[in-house]
Coordinates of C-alpha atoms in Angstrom, one line a residue:
Chain A
M1 CA 0.2 -0.1 -0.1
A2 CA 1.6 3.0 -1.0
E3 CA -0.6 6.4 -0.9
V4 CA 1.0 9.3 -1.2
T5 CA -0.5 12.5 0.6
L6 CA 0.3 15.9 0.1
S7 CA -1.2 18.3 2.4
K8 CA -1.0 22.3 2.9
L9 CA 2.1 22.1 0.7
N10 CA 3.8 25.5 -0.2
K11 CA 7.2 26.2 -1.8
F12 CA 9.0 29.1 -1.7
F13 CA 11.9 30.2 -3.9
D14 CA 13.2 33.1 -2.3
T15 CA 10.3 35.4 -2.2
T16 CA 8.5 33.7 -5.5
H17 CA 5.6 31.6 -4.1
V18 CA 5.8 28.8 -6.5
V19 CA 3.4 25.8 -5.2
K20 CA 0.5 27.2 -3.3
D21 CA -1.5 25.1 -0.5
V22 CA -1.5 21.9 -2.3
D23 CA -4.1 18.9 -0.9
L24 CA -3.9 15.7 -2.7
Q25 CA -4.7 12.2 -1.9
I26 CA -2.5 9.8 -4.3
R27 CA -4.3 6.4 -3.8
D28 CA -2.4 3.2 -3.6
K29 CA -1.8 1.7 -7.6
E30 CA -3.0 4.8 -8.6
F31 CA -1.5 6.7 -12.1
M32 CA -2.0 10.5 -11.2
V33 CA -0.8 13.1 -13.7
F34 CA -0.1 16.5 -12.8
V35 CA -0.6 18.8 -16.3
G36 CA -0.4 22.7 -16.3
P37 CA 1.8 25.3 -18.5
S38 CA 5.1 25.9 -17.7
G39 CA 5.8 27.4 -14.7
C40 CA 2.5 26.2 -12.8
G41 CA 4.1 24.8 -10.2
K42 CA 3.8 20.7 -10.9
T43 CA 7.7 19.9 -11.5
T44 CA 8.5 21.6 -8.6
T45 CA 5.4 19.8 -6.6
L46 CA 6.9 16.2 -7.8
R47 CA 10.7 17.5 -6.9
M48 CA 9.5 17.8 -3.7
I49 CA 8.0 14.5 -3.2
A50 CA 11.4 13.2 -4.7
G51 CA 13.2 14.9 -1.8
L52 CA 15.0 17.2 -4.4
E53 CA 13.9 20.2 -2.9
A54 CA 13.0 21.3 0.6
V55 CA 9.3 21.6 1.6
S56 CA 8.7 25.3 2.5
S57 CA 5.8 24.3 4.5
G58 CA 3.3 21.4 4.8
D59 CA 3.3 17.7 4.7
I60 CA 4.3 14.9 2.6
R61 CA 3.0 11.2 3.6
I62 CA 4.1 8.3 1.7
E63 CA 2.8 5.6 3.4
D64 CA 1.8 7.4 6.5
N65 CA 5.6 8.0 7.0
L66 CA 6.0 12.0 7.2
V67 CA 8.8 12.2 4.6
N68 CA 9.8 16.1 4.4
E69 CA 13.1 15.3 6.2
V70 CA 14.2 12.1 4.6
P71 CA 16.9 12.0 1.9
P72 CA 15.6 10.9 -1.5
M73 CA 17.9 7.7 -0.9
D74 CA 15.4 6.3 1.5
R75 CA 12.1 7.4 0.4
D76 CA 11.5 4.1 -1.6
I77 CA 10.8 6.1 -4.8
A78 CA 12.0 5.8 -8.3
M79 CA 12.1 8.9 -10.5
V80 CA 12.4 9.6 -15.1
F81 CA 13.5 12.3 -15.9
Q82 CA 12.9 14.5 -19.1
N83 CA 16.3 14.1 -20.5
Y84 CA 16.8 10.4 -19.2
A85 CA 19.7 11.4 -17.1
L86 CA 21.4 8.0 -18.3
Y87 CA 25.0 7.6 -16.5
P88 CA 27.0 8.1 -19.6
H89 CA 29.8 6.2 -18.5
M90 CA 28.1 3.7 -17.5
S91 CA 27.0 0.1 -19.5
V92 CA 22.9 0.0 -19.7
A93 CA 23.6 -2.9 -17.1
S94 CA 25.5 -0.9 -14.9
N95 CA 23.1 2.0 -15.1
M96 CA 20.3 -0.5 -14.4
A97 CA 22.2 -2.1 -11.7
F98 CA 23.7 1.2 -9.9
G99 CA 20.8 1.6 -8.0
L100 CA 20.8 -2.2 -6.6
K101 CA 24.4 -1.9 -5.7
M102 CA 23.7 0.9 -3.9
R103 CA 21.5 -1.2 -1.8
K104 CA 23.9 -3.7 -1.3
F105 CA 21.7 -6.3 -3.4
P106 CA 23.7 -9.9 -3.9
R107 CA 24.8 -10.0 -7.5
D108 CA 22.9 -13.0 -8.5
Q109 CA 19.7 -10.9 -7.7
I110 CA 20.8 -7.9 -9.4
E111 CA 21.4 -10.0 -12.7
E112 CA 17.9 -11.6 -12.3
R113 CA 16.0 -8.3 -11.8
I114 CA 18.2 -6.6 -14.7
K115 CA 16.9 -9.9 -17.0
R116 CA 13.5 -9.3 -16.0
A117 CA 13.2 -5.4 -16.5
A118 CA 15.1 -5.7 -20.3
T119 CA 12.5 -8.3 -21.0
I120 CA 9.8 -6.0 -20.4
L121 CA 11.3 -3.5 -22.3
G122 CA 12.7 -5.3 -25.0
I123 CA 16.0 -4.3 -24.8
E124 CA 17.8 -7.4 -23.8
N125 CA 20.3 -6.8 -26.8
L126 CA 21.3 -3.6 -25.6
L127 CA 22.6 -4.4 -22.0
A128 CA 26.6 -4.1 -23.0
R129 CA 26.2 -0.9 -24.8
K130 CA 27.2 2.7 -23.5
P131 CA 24.1 5.1 -23.4
R132 CA 25.7 7.5 -26.2
Q133 CA 25.0 4.3 -28.8
L134 CA 21.3 4.7 -28.1
S135 CA 18.3 6.1 -29.9
G136 CA 16.3 8.3 -27.9
G137 CA 13.6 6.0 -27.5
Q138 CA 16.1 3.1 -26.4
R139 CA 17.5 5.8 -23.8
Q140 CA 14.4 6.1 -22.4
R141 CA 13.3 2.7 -22.1
V142 CA 16.9 2.4 -20.2
A143 CA 15.5 5.0 -18.0
L144 CA 12.5 3.4 -17.6
G145 CA 14.4 0.1 -16.6
R146 CA 16.6 1.6 -14.2
A147 CA 13.3 2.9 -12.6
I148 CA 11.6 -1.1 -12.3
V149 CA 14.7 -2.8 -11.9
R150 CA 14.3 -0.9 -8.4
D151 CA 11.2 -2.2 -7.5
P152 CA 10.1 1.3 -5.7
K153 CA 7.1 1.9 -3.8
V154 CA 6.5 4.9 -6.0
F155 CA 7.2 6.1 -9.6
L156 CA 7.8 9.4 -10.5
F157 CA 7.9 11.0 -14.2
D158 CA 9.3 14.1 -15.0
E159 CA 7.7 14.7 -18.7
P160 CA 9.6 11.7 -19.5
L161 CA 8.4 11.8 -23.4
S162 CA 8.6 15.3 -24.2
N163 CA 12.3 14.9 -25.8
L164 CA 10.4 12.2 -28.2
D165 CA 9.5 12.9 -31.4
A166 CA 5.7 13.1 -32.1
K167 CA 5.4 9.3 -33.5
L168 CA 7.4 7.9 -30.5
R169 CA 5.4 9.6 -28.1
V170 CA 2.4 8.1 -29.2
Q171 CA 4.4 4.8 -29.2
M172 CA 5.9 5.4 -25.6
R173 CA 2.6 6.4 -24.3
V174 CA 0.9 3.1 -24.8
E175 CA 3.7 1.1 -23.5
L176 CA 3.6 3.3 -20.3
K177 CA 0.1 2.4 -20.0
K178 CA 0.7 -1.2 -20.6
L179 CA 3.8 -1.2 -17.9
H180 CA 1.5 0.7 -15.3
E181 CA -0.9 -1.8 -15.8
R182 CA 1.6 -4.6 -15.5
L183 CA 3.6 -3.2 -12.2
A184 CA 0.5 -1.9 -11.1
V185 CA 3.0 0.3 -8.7
T186 CA 1.5 4.4 -7.7
S187 CA 3.1 6.6 -10.6
I188 CA 2.9 10.5 -10.3
Y189 CA 3.7 11.9 -14.1
V190 CA 4.5 15.5 -14.6
T191 CA 3.8 16.9 -18.2
H192 CA 2.6 20.0 -20.0
D193 CA 0.7 17.8 -22.6
Q194 CA -3.1 17.4 -22.0
V195 CA -3.3 14.5 -24.6
E196 CA -1.0 12.3 -22.3
A197 CA -2.6 13.7 -19.3
M198 CA -6.0 12.6 -20.7
T199 CA -4.8 9.2 -22.2
L200 CA -2.7 7.9 -18.8
G201 CA -3.9 9.2 -16.1
D202 CA -6.7 7.4 -13.8
R203 CA -6.9 10.8 -12.1
V204 CA -5.3 14.1 -13.2
V205 CA -4.3 17.2 -11.5
V206 CA -4.6 20.3 -13.7
M207 CA -2.4 23.2 -12.0
K208 CA -1.8 27.0 -12.6
D209 CA 0.5 29.9 -11.1
G210 CA 1.2 27.1 -8.0
W211 CA -2.6 26.9 -7.3
V212 CA -4.4 23.1 -8.1
Q213 CA -7.0 24.2 -10.4
Q214 CA -8.8 20.7 -10.3
V215 CA -8.7 17.0 -9.3
G216 CA -11.0 14.6 -11.2
E217 CA -10.5 11.9 -13.6
P218 CA -10.5 12.7 -17.3
L219 CA -13.7 12.8 -18.5
E220 CA -14.8 14.5 -15.4
L221 CA -12.3 17.6 -16.4
Y222 CA -13.5 17.3 -19.6
N223 CA -17.1 17.3 -19.3
Q224 CA -17.4 19.2 -15.8
P225 CA -14.5 21.9 -16.0
A226 CA -14.5 23.7 -12.5
N227 CA -13.6 26.9 -14.2
R228 CA -12.4 28.5 -17.4
F229 CA -8.5 28.1 -17.0
V230 CA -9.5 24.0 -17.1
A231 CA -12.1 23.9 -19.5
G232 CA -9.8 25.5 -22.2
F233 CA -7.0 23.6 -21.3
I234 CA -8.0 20.1 -21.4
G235 CA -9.7 19.5 -24.6
S236 CA -8.0 20.1 -28.2
P237 CA -8.5 21.9 -30.3
A238 CA -9.7 24.4 -27.3
M239 CA -12.7 25.4 -26.0
N240 CA -14.6 28.4 -27.8
F241 CA -15.8 31.0 -25.3
A242 CA -18.1 33.9 -25.9
E243 CA -18.9 37.1 -23.8
V244 CA -22.2 36.8 -23.0
T245 CA -25.2 38.5 -21.7
L246 CA -27.9 36.3 -19.8
A247 CA -31.4 37.4 -19.6
D248 CA -34.7 36.0 -18.3
Q249 CA -37.4 36.2 -21.5
G250 CA -41.0 34.5 -21.1
G251 CA -39.5 32.1 -18.5
K252 CA -36.5 30.5 -20.4
V253 CA -33.2 32.0 -20.1
V254 CA -31.1 33.2 -22.7
A255 CA -27.5 34.1 -23.4
E256 CA -27.4 37.0 -25.6
A257 CA -23.9 38.6 -27.9
Q258 CA -23.6 40.0 -30.9
G259 CA -24.8 37.9 -33.8
L260 CA -25.7 34.7 -31.0
R261 CA -29.1 34.3 -29.2
I262 CA -29.0 31.1 -27.5
V263 CA -32.0 29.5 -25.2
L264 CA -30.2 27.9 -22.2
P265 CA -31.6 24.4 -21.4
D266 CA -33.2 23.9 -18.2
E267 CA -30.8 22.4 -16.1
L268 CA -28.2 25.5 -17.3
A269 CA -31.1 27.7 -16.6
A270 CA -31.6 26.8 -13.1
R271 CA -27.9 26.8 -12.3
A272 CA -27.6 30.5 -14.0
R273 CA -30.6 31.8 -12.4
T274 CA -28.7 31.4 -9.0
K275 CA -26.1 33.9 -10.3
M276 CA -28.6 36.3 -12.4
N277 CA -29.4 39.8 -10.6
G278 CA -32.0 41.5 -13.0
A279 CA -31.5 41.7 -16.7
G280 CA -28.1 41.8 -18.5
T281 CA -26.1 39.5 -16.1
P282 CA -22.7 39.0 -18.0
A283 CA -21.4 35.6 -18.3
T284 CA -18.8 33.8 -20.5
L285 CA -20.5 30.7 -22.3
G286 CA -18.1 27.9 -23.3
I287 CA -18.7 25.1 -26.2
R288 CA -16.4 22.7 -27.5
P289 CA -15.7 22.5 -31.3
E290 CA -16.8 19.0 -31.3
D291 CA -20.1 20.3 -29.7
L292 CA -20.7 22.2 -32.7
H293 CA -22.2 20.8 -36.0
V294 CA -23.7 22.6 -39.5
A295 CA -27.4 23.3 -38.4
G296 CA -29.9 20.9 -40.7
A297 CA -34.1 21.0 -40.7
A298 CA -33.8 18.8 -37.2
D299 CA -32.0 22.0 -35.2
S300 CA -34.0 24.1 -33.2
A301 CA -33.7 28.1 -34.2
D302 CA -33.1 28.3 -30.2
H303 CA -29.7 26.6 -30.6
C304 CA -28.2 28.1 -33.9
F305 CA -26.3 30.9 -34.8
D306 CA -24.5 32.2 -38.0
V307 CA -20.8 32.1 -38.5
N308 CA -18.8 33.8 -41.3
V309 CA -16.0 31.0 -42.2
E310 CA -12.3 32.5 -41.7
V311 CA -10.1 29.5 -42.5
V312 CA -11.2 25.9 -43.4
E313 CA -8.5 23.2 -41.9
Q314 CA -8.9 19.7 -43.7
L315 CA -7.7 17.4 -41.6
G316 CA -9.2 14.2 -43.3
S317 CA -11.2 12.8 -40.7
E318 CA -12.7 16.2 -39.7
I319 CA -12.7 19.7 -40.8
L320 CA -11.7 22.6 -38.6
L321 CA -13.7 25.7 -39.5
D322 CA -12.1 28.8 -38.0
S323 CA -15.4 31.4 -38.1
R324 CA -16.4 34.7 -36.8
V325 CA -20.0 35.6 -34.7
G326 CA -20.0 39.1 -34.1
S327 CA -16.6 39.6 -32.2
A328 CA -16.0 36.0 -30.8
L329 CA -13.9 33.4 -32.5
M330 CA -15.7 30.3 -32.9
V331 CA -13.6 26.8 -33.7
A332 CA -15.9 24.1 -35.2
S333 CA -14.9 21.0 -35.5
I334 CA -17.6 19.6 -38.5
D335 CA -18.1 16.6 -40.6
P336 CA -15.5 16.1 -43.4
A337 CA -18.2 15.3 -46.2
V338 CA -19.6 19.3 -45.8
K339 CA -18.3 21.3 -48.9
V340 CA -17.1 24.4 -47.3
R341 CA -15.1 27.4 -48.5
A342 CA -13.4 30.2 -46.4
H343 CA -15.1 33.4 -46.4
D344 CA -18.9 31.2 -46.8
K345 CA -21.3 31.8 -44.4
L346 CA -22.7 29.2 -43.0
R347 CA -25.1 28.1 -39.9
L348 CA -24.1 26.1 -37.0
A349 CA -26.1 24.6 -34.4
L350 CA -24.3 23.2 -31.0
K351 CA -25.5 20.5 -28.6
P352 CA -27.4 22.4 -26.1
E353 CA -26.7 20.2 -22.9
R354 CA -23.0 20.5 -23.6
L355 CA -23.0 24.1 -22.9
H356 CA -21.1 25.5 -20.2
L357 CA -20.9 28.9 -18.2
F358 CA -18.7 30.8 -16.6
D359 CA -18.9 33.3 -14.0
P360 CA -16.7 36.5 -15.9
Q361 CA -15.2 37.5 -12.3
T362 CA -14.2 34.5 -10.7
E363 CA -14.1 32.6 -14.2
M364 CA -15.7 29.4 -11.6
A365 CA -18.6 27.4 -13.7
Y366 CA -21.7 27.7 -13.2
Chain B
M1 CA 36.3 27.9 -44.8
I2 CA 36.7 30.7 -47.1
E3 CA 34.7 30.7 -50.0
G4 CA 35.6 31.7 -53.4
A5 CA 38.3 32.2 -55.8
L6 CA 41.3 29.9 -55.3
W7 CA 43.7 33.3 -54.6
R8 CA 41.5 34.3 -51.8
K9 CA 41.9 30.9 -49.8
W10 CA 45.5 31.3 -50.3
V11 CA 45.6 35.2 -49.1
F12 CA 43.3 34.8 -46.2
Y13 CA 43.7 31.2 -44.9
N14 CA 46.6 29.5 -46.3
I15 CA 49.5 32.0 -46.3
P16 CA 48.2 33.2 -42.7
L17 CA 48.3 29.4 -41.4
I18 CA 51.8 28.8 -42.8
L19 CA 53.2 32.4 -41.3
F20 CA 51.8 31.0 -38.0
V21 CA 53.0 27.5 -38.2
F22 CA 56.7 29.0 -39.4
V23 CA 56.3 31.8 -36.5
L24 CA 55.4 28.9 -33.4
L25 CA 57.9 26.0 -35.0
F26 CA 60.7 28.2 -35.4
P27 CA 62.1 28.1 -32.1
F28 CA 61.9 24.6 -31.4
Y29 CA 63.7 24.7 -34.5
W30 CA 66.8 26.9 -33.6
M31 CA 66.3 24.9 -30.1
I32 CA 66.6 21.4 -32.0
I33 CA 69.9 22.6 -34.1
T34 CA 71.7 24.3 -31.7
T35 CA 71.7 21.0 -29.5
F36 CA 73.7 19.1 -32.4
R37 CA 75.9 22.0 -33.3
P38 CA 79.1 21.8 -32.6
D39 CA 80.4 24.8 -30.8
G40 CA 83.0 25.5 -33.8
E41 CA 80.0 26.1 -35.6
L42 CA 77.8 27.8 -32.9
Y43 CA 80.8 30.7 -32.4
R44 CA 81.6 31.4 -35.7
P45 CA 81.0 35.2 -37.2
W46 CA 78.3 36.2 -39.1
N47 CA 80.5 36.9 -42.0
A48 CA 82.5 34.0 -42.2
V49 CA 82.4 32.3 -46.1
N50 CA 81.0 28.9 -44.4
Y51 CA 78.7 30.6 -42.3
M52 CA 75.2 28.4 -42.1
P53 CA 72.9 28.9 -39.5
F54 CA 70.1 27.0 -40.3
W55 CA 72.0 23.7 -40.7
T56 CA 74.7 21.8 -39.4
N57 CA 76.6 18.8 -41.3
N58 CA 78.5 17.8 -38.5
P59 CA 75.8 17.0 -35.9
T60 CA 77.3 16.1 -32.4
L61 CA 75.7 14.9 -29.2
E62 CA 78.6 16.8 -26.9
H63 CA 76.3 19.3 -25.4
I64 CA 74.0 16.4 -24.0
K65 CA 76.6 14.9 -22.8
Y66 CA 78.3 17.7 -21.3
L67 CA 74.8 18.2 -19.7
F68 CA 74.7 14.9 -17.9
E69 CA 78.7 14.7 -17.3
E70 CA 79.4 18.2 -16.2
T71 CA 76.0 19.3 -14.5
N72 CA 73.2 18.2 -12.1
F73 CA 70.6 18.1 -15.4
G74 CA 69.5 14.5 -14.2
R75 CA 69.0 15.5 -10.5
W76 CA 66.9 18.5 -12.0
M77 CA 65.1 16.7 -14.0
M78 CA 64.3 13.9 -11.3
N79 CA 63.5 17.0 -8.8
T80 CA 61.0 18.9 -10.9
M81 CA 59.1 15.6 -12.1
F82 CA 59.1 15.1 -8.4
I83 CA 57.5 18.7 -7.3
A84 CA 55.7 19.0 -10.3
T85 CA 53.9 15.8 -9.7
I86 CA 53.4 16.1 -6.3
S87 CA 52.1 19.8 -6.4
T88 CA 49.4 18.8 -9.4
L89 CA 48.2 15.6 -7.2
I90 CA 47.6 18.3 -4.1
S91 CA 45.9 20.9 -6.3
L92 CA 43.6 18.6 -8.3
F93 CA 42.6 16.8 -5.0
C94 CA 41.3 20.6 -3.7
G95 CA 40.7 21.9 -7.1
V96 CA 38.1 19.0 -7.7
L97 CA 36.7 19.0 -4.7
A98 CA 36.3 22.8 -4.1
G99 CA 35.2 23.2 -7.7
Y100 CA 32.4 20.9 -7.2
A101 CA 31.5 22.4 -3.9
L102 CA 31.1 25.9 -5.6
A103 CA 28.8 24.1 -8.4
R104 CA 27.1 21.9 -6.5
L105 CA 26.3 23.0 -3.1
N106 CA 24.1 25.9 -2.0
F107 CA 25.9 27.6 0.1
P108 CA 25.7 31.6 1.5
Y109 CA 28.0 33.3 -0.8
A110 CA 28.9 30.6 -3.0
G111 CA 29.3 32.9 -6.0
S112 CA 31.1 35.6 -4.2
L113 CA 33.3 33.2 -2.7
G114 CA 34.1 32.0 -6.6
T115 CA 35.0 35.3 -7.7
V116 CA 37.3 35.5 -4.7
I117 CA 39.0 32.6 -5.4
F118 CA 39.5 33.5 -9.0
V119 CA 41.0 36.8 -8.1
T120 CA 43.7 35.1 -5.9
Y121 CA 44.8 33.5 -9.5
L122 CA 45.3 37.0 -10.8
V123 CA 47.8 37.9 -8.2
P124 CA 51.3 38.0 -9.7
Q125 CA 54.0 35.8 -8.5
T126 CA 56.5 38.5 -8.6
L127 CA 54.3 40.1 -5.6
L128 CA 53.6 37.1 -3.9
F129 CA 57.1 35.6 -3.6
I130 CA 58.2 38.0 -0.8
P131 CA 55.7 37.1 1.7
L132 CA 55.9 33.7 0.4
A133 CA 59.9 33.8 1.6
Q134 CA 59.2 34.8 4.8
I135 CA 56.4 31.6 5.2
I136 CA 58.9 29.1 3.9
R137 CA 62.2 30.6 6.2
N138 CA 59.8 30.3 9.4
F139 CA 58.6 26.6 8.2
E140 CA 62.2 25.9 7.8
L141 CA 61.5 24.6 4.2
G142 CA 64.0 26.5 2.4
D143 CA 66.1 24.8 -0.4
T144 CA 63.9 22.0 -0.3
P145 CA 61.7 20.4 -2.5
W146 CA 58.8 21.0 -0.1
S147 CA 59.3 24.7 -0.3
L148 CA 58.0 24.6 -4.1
I149 CA 55.6 21.9 -3.5
L150 CA 53.9 23.8 -0.9
T151 CA 53.7 27.2 -2.9
Y152 CA 52.9 26.3 -6.3
P153 CA 49.1 25.0 -5.3
T154 CA 48.7 28.8 -4.1
F155 CA 48.0 29.4 -8.0
L156 CA 47.7 26.0 -8.6
I157 CA 44.5 25.8 -6.7
P158 CA 42.7 28.1 -7.9
F159 CA 43.1 27.6 -11.7
C160 CA 42.0 24.0 -10.9
T161 CA 38.9 25.0 -8.9
W162 CA 37.7 27.7 -11.7
L163 CA 38.4 24.9 -14.5
M164 CA 37.0 22.3 -12.6
M165 CA 33.8 24.4 -11.4
G166 CA 32.8 25.4 -14.9
Y167 CA 33.3 21.8 -15.9
F168 CA 31.1 20.3 -13.3
K169 CA 28.5 23.3 -14.1
A170 CA 28.2 21.7 -17.4
I171 CA 27.3 18.4 -16.3
P172 CA 23.3 18.0 -16.2
K173 CA 22.1 18.2 -12.5
E174 CA 19.6 15.2 -13.2
L175 CA 23.0 12.7 -13.2
E176 CA 23.1 13.4 -9.2
E177 CA 19.8 13.7 -8.6
C178 CA 18.8 10.6 -10.4
A179 CA 21.7 8.7 -8.4
R180 CA 20.8 10.0 -5.4
I181 CA 17.5 8.8 -5.8
D182 CA 19.1 5.7 -6.5
G183 CA 20.5 5.3 -2.9
A184 CA 23.6 6.9 -3.4
S185 CA 24.8 9.5 -0.9
R186 CA 25.9 13.1 -2.0
W187 CA 29.4 11.8 -1.6
K188 CA 29.1 8.4 -3.2
A189 CA 27.3 10.2 -6.0
M190 CA 30.1 12.5 -6.4
V191 CA 32.4 9.3 -6.4
Y192 CA 30.8 7.1 -8.8
I193 CA 28.4 9.2 -11.2
I194 CA 30.1 12.9 -11.1
I195 CA 33.8 12.3 -11.3
P196 CA 34.3 9.5 -13.5
V197 CA 32.0 11.9 -15.8
A198 CA 34.4 14.7 -15.0
V199 CA 37.4 12.8 -16.4
P200 CA 37.8 14.7 -19.4
G201 CA 38.0 18.1 -17.5
I202 CA 40.2 16.5 -14.5
L203 CA 42.6 15.6 -17.1
S204 CA 42.7 19.1 -18.7
S205 CA 43.6 21.0 -15.5
G206 CA 45.8 18.3 -14.2
I207 CA 47.9 18.9 -17.4
I208 CA 47.6 22.9 -17.7
A209 CA 49.0 22.1 -13.9
F210 CA 51.7 19.7 -14.9
T211 CA 53.0 22.2 -17.0
L212 CA 52.6 25.3 -14.8
S213 CA 54.7 23.7 -12.5
W214 CA 57.2 22.2 -14.2
N215 CA 57.4 25.8 -16.3
E216 CA 57.8 28.1 -13.0
F217 CA 60.7 29.9 -12.4
I218 CA 60.5 32.9 -10.0
Y219 CA 59.5 30.6 -6.7
A220 CA 62.2 28.1 -7.7
L221 CA 64.8 30.4 -8.6
V222 CA 64.1 32.2 -4.7
F223 CA 63.3 29.2 -2.4
L224 CA 66.0 27.0 -3.9
S225 CA 69.9 27.4 -3.8
S226 CA 71.9 24.5 -3.4
P227 CA 72.6 23.4 -7.3
D228 CA 71.4 19.7 -6.5
Q229 CA 68.2 20.8 -5.6
K230 CA 67.2 23.3 -8.3
T231 CA 64.6 22.1 -11.0
V232 CA 65.1 22.2 -14.6
P233 CA 64.1 26.1 -15.5
V234 CA 66.5 27.0 -13.0
G235 CA 69.3 24.8 -13.2
V236 CA 70.0 25.6 -16.5
T237 CA 69.5 29.5 -16.6
S238 CA 72.0 29.4 -13.7
E239 CA 74.5 27.0 -13.9
L240 CA 74.8 27.5 -17.9
I241 CA 74.9 31.1 -17.9
R242 CA 78.2 32.2 -16.5
G243 CA 78.4 35.8 -15.7
D244 CA 77.8 37.4 -19.5
V245 CA 78.9 34.1 -21.0
F246 CA 75.9 32.1 -22.8
F247 CA 76.6 28.1 -23.1
W248 CA 74.2 28.1 -25.9
G249 CA 74.6 24.1 -27.0
P250 CA 74.5 22.6 -23.2
L251 CA 71.5 25.7 -22.6
M252 CA 69.4 24.4 -25.6
A253 CA 70.1 20.5 -25.1
G254 CA 68.6 21.4 -21.2
A255 CA 65.4 23.4 -22.8
L256 CA 65.1 20.6 -25.4
L257 CA 65.0 17.1 -22.8
G258 CA 63.2 19.4 -20.5
S259 CA 60.3 20.1 -22.8
I260 CA 60.0 16.4 -23.4
P261 CA 58.5 15.2 -20.7
V262 CA 55.6 17.7 -20.9
A263 CA 55.0 17.0 -24.7
I264 CA 54.7 13.2 -24.0
V265 CA 51.9 14.1 -21.2
Y266 CA 50.3 16.2 -23.9
S267 CA 50.6 13.7 -26.3
F268 CA 49.0 11.1 -24.0
F269 CA 46.2 12.8 -23.2
V270 CA 45.5 14.8 -25.9
E271 CA 41.9 13.2 -26.9
H272 CA 40.4 14.0 -23.5
Y273 CA 42.2 17.0 -23.6
V274 CA 40.4 18.5 -26.3
S275 CA 37.1 17.3 -25.3
G276 CA 37.7 18.4 -21.8
L277 CA 38.5 22.4 -22.8
T278 CA 35.2 22.0 -25.1
G279 CA 33.5 20.5 -21.9
S280 CA 31.1 18.3 -23.6
V281 CA 29.2 16.0 -21.7
K282 CA 26.8 14.2 -23.8
G283 CA 24.4 11.7 -22.6

């Protein structure tokens, strides 16, 4: 049982406050992903868990043991670094053996563990090579192998895939997922790539400016973002936002902006009503590109609007339309069969149940 | 490379290169030719009919023989070798540890301490030898090899520290962090990971330190007095220049033989040396 618990964790570099009151419970065997833009404090948090950075205030517990003052070597963790950090003067086998030698494992056990890890990762034929004789993907595997042989309580990953090319990254992502299923060890993974976060994580922590924005399962973040930042960060292409005013018209709540008039569905309307004070309450409307389509006969006029198409990006499996409604920019992902060209006028419809509303001041979701 | 017409390549690349090579190698050539030239030719007036400064038809080993039979040259070589080796080892040991500390350990004023160490390297030896002579006398080390072994590090340690600090800073921090997570203490991480990776840097600073102490003149001149304690640079110049008489043949033979160990050290480590100076650590 290796739970990792962070409570009221803070980190200051001199006077800069980089990690702010992080409270988090990482469950046993869970794959937890920290995601956020660069400088959001995710890597610093990971390094504090590893013991490479001192904790300014708050507690870190691994398996109920307070580890704030425990040196990295005694925390029983393994870490995979972005630049792999392979020891350049040692062969692959010695790289993997180093941690076990430091812990005074008997020689036959070291060899057995290296063999097993090398088989799992498919690097048996590389054991005698030096790191400089390996490709990027192979180095990444060796770095993983070095973590696996230790059989630690917790794996820490610091953007391990960002030095790989796009194709290899997808492949390694799948392998990481398989590896985690096979080993079932608590893992904490830091990335700035929301796709990695969505695909790998059992749960995802979204961070910004040192604050935890939301913690949840990937689909929870996608479907119920807690605030505008999470809504815009998770999902690709990013969610569209339009500044609207809310008004009560004949028992219905209507979101209006220049060229846009959307009747909110009842559930969202009920939540919006609690925030409305009189006519013309400002709000931010959010809708994902994949929840827009070209309007047809079945679409109610309550959920349609006209756009000017500015750019057409044909991706084969879909078309991304960069279009404009009044002053708002709308990206729509539509059926690739639709014939559309730049500067066309087009009527789009949205799925009303997929609408999001945010407070323009606090940016929190309604 | 220079692009364009052939004449441009000659004017801007080949000819300057040839001039440089000539200027750099001519003193060595002069040293070698003088070593093997008999006295009769060396002191022949410039307007003699058979005056031939750049070549000799009668090479001789008499100057080298003179050097070994009539002076303490062999002893001087041993002295220099002993002093240079020990002071280099002391300086490397201190320089590696200090360089590591300045590059990696977070302690107050680490940056300014590094600068101060560099400044001490800039204090000229011509200024420093006077107080050092006092110290040597107080410790009664005058005229012993230890007077030099203990004073050479005053300029070698700052030099090694500065060079190693730069080299350690170029080694990715993650290597050491990974080692510490893998179960190594800071000391073990340094011994097993950082120092092996820094070998090219250690070799380069070792070579330069060895050369500096091999060639050192002022301290050796001041602190050593008896002929059998001297180092090569001091011995050769003090024993082979008598008054205003220069024994050119043995002088040049001494310079030639004295430069051989340094040349051997350089050629032996040249590959590591180059990568040490360019400071490349590729993972």
